[in-house]
PDB file of C-alpha atoms in Angstrom:
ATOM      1  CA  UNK A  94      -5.661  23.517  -4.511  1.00  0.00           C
ATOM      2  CA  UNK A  95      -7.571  24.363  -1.387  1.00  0.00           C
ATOM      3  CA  UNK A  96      -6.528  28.003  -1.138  1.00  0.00           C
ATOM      4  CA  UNK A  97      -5.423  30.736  -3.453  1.00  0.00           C
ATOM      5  CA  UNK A  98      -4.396  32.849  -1.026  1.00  0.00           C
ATOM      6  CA  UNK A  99      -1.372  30.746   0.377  1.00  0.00           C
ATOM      7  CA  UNK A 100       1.927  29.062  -1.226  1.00  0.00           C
ATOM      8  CA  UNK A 101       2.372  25.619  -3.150  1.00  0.00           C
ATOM      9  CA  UNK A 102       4.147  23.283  -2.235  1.00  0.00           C
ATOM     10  CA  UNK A 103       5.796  20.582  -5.279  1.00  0.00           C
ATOM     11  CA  UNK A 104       7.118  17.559  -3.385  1.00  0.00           C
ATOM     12  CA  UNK A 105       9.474  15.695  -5.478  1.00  0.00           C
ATOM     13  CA  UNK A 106       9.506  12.240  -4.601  1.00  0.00           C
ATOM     14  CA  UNK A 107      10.773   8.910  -5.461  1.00  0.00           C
ATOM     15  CA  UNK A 108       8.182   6.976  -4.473  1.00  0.00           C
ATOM     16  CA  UNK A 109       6.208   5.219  -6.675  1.00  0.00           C
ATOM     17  CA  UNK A 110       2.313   5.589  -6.427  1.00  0.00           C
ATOM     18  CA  UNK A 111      -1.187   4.654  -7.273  1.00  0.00           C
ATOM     19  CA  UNK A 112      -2.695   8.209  -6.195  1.00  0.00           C
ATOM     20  CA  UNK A 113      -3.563  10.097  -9.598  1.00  0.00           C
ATOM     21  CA  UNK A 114      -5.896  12.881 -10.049  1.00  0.00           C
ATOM     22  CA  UNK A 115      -8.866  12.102  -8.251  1.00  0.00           C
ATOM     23  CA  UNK A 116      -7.843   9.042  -6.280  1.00  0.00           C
ATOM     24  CA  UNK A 117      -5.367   9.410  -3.466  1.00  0.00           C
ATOM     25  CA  UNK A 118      -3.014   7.060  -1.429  1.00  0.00           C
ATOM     26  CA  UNK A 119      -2.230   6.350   1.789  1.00  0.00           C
ATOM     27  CA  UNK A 120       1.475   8.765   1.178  1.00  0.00           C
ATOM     28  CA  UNK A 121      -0.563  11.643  -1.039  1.00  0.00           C
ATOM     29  CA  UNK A 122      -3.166  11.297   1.966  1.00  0.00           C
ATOM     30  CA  UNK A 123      -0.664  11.744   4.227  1.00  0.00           C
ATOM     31  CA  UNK A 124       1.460  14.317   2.563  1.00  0.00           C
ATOM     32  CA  UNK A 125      -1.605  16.273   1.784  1.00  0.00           C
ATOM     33  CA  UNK A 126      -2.354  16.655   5.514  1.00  0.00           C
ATOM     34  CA  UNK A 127       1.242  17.420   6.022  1.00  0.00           C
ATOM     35  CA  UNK A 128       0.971  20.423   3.665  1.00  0.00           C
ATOM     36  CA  UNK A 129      -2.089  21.563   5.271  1.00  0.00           C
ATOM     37  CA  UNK A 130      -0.634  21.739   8.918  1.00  0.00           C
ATOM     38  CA  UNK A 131       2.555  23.727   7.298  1.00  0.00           C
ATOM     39  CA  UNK A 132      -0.030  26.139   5.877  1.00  0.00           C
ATOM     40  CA  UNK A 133       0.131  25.772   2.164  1.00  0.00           C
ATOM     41  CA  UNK A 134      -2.653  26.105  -0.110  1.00  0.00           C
ATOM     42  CA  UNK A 135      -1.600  23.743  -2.823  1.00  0.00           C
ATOM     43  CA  UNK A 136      -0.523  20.656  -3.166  1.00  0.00           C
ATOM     44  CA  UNK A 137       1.457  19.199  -6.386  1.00  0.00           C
ATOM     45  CA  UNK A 138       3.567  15.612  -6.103  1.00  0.00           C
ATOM     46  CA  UNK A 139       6.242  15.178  -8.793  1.00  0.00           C
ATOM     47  CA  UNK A 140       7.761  11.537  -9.157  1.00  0.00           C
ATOM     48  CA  UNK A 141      10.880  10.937 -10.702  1.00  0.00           C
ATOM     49  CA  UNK A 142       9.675   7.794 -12.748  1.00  0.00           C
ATOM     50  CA  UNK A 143       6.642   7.312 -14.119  1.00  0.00           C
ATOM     51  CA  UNK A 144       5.478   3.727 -13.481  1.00  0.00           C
ATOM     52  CA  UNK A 145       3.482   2.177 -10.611  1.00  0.00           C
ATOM     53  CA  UNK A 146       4.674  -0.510  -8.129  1.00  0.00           C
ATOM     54  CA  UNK A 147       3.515  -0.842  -4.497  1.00  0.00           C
ATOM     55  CA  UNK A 148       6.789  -2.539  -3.050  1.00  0.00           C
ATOM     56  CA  UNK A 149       9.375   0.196  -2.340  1.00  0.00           C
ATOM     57  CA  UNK A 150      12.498  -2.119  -2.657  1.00  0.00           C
ATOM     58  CA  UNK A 151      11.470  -2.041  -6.873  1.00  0.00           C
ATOM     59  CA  UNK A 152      11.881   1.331  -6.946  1.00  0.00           C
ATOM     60  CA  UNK A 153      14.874   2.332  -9.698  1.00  0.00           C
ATOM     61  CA  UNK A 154      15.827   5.048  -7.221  1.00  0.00           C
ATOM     62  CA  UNK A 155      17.962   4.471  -3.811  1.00  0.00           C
ATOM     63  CA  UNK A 156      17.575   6.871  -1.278  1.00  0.00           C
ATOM     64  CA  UNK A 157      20.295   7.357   1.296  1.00  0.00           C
ATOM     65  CA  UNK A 158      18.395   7.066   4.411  1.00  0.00           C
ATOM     66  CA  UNK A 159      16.356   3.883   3.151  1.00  0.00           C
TER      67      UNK A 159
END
């Protein structure tokens, strides 16, 4: 959270990450800049599985325009 004053925005994604609390990845990096330039004052990410992998294609979830 970077400012009170504005709205949060909860990105639900499929995409499996190593970003956590206090480390960020290259997606959360860029997502995070993305939610700055719309002019939102939080940030939260939301993935719909809860394991780690760094190779898209072992993702349990298939996205339509993948």
């Amino acid at each position: 959270q970077w400012d009170e004053a504005k709205p949060s925005l909860n990105l639900i994604g499929c995409n499996p990450s190593r970003a956590a609390e206090t480390s960020n990845d290259p997606t959360a990096t860029k997502v995070i800049a993305l939610a700055h330039s719309l002019g939102f004052g939080r940030l939260e990410i939301t993935n719909l599985f809860a394991f780690i992998a760094t190779a898209h294609r072992s993702t349990p979830c298939t996205c339509p325009a993948a």
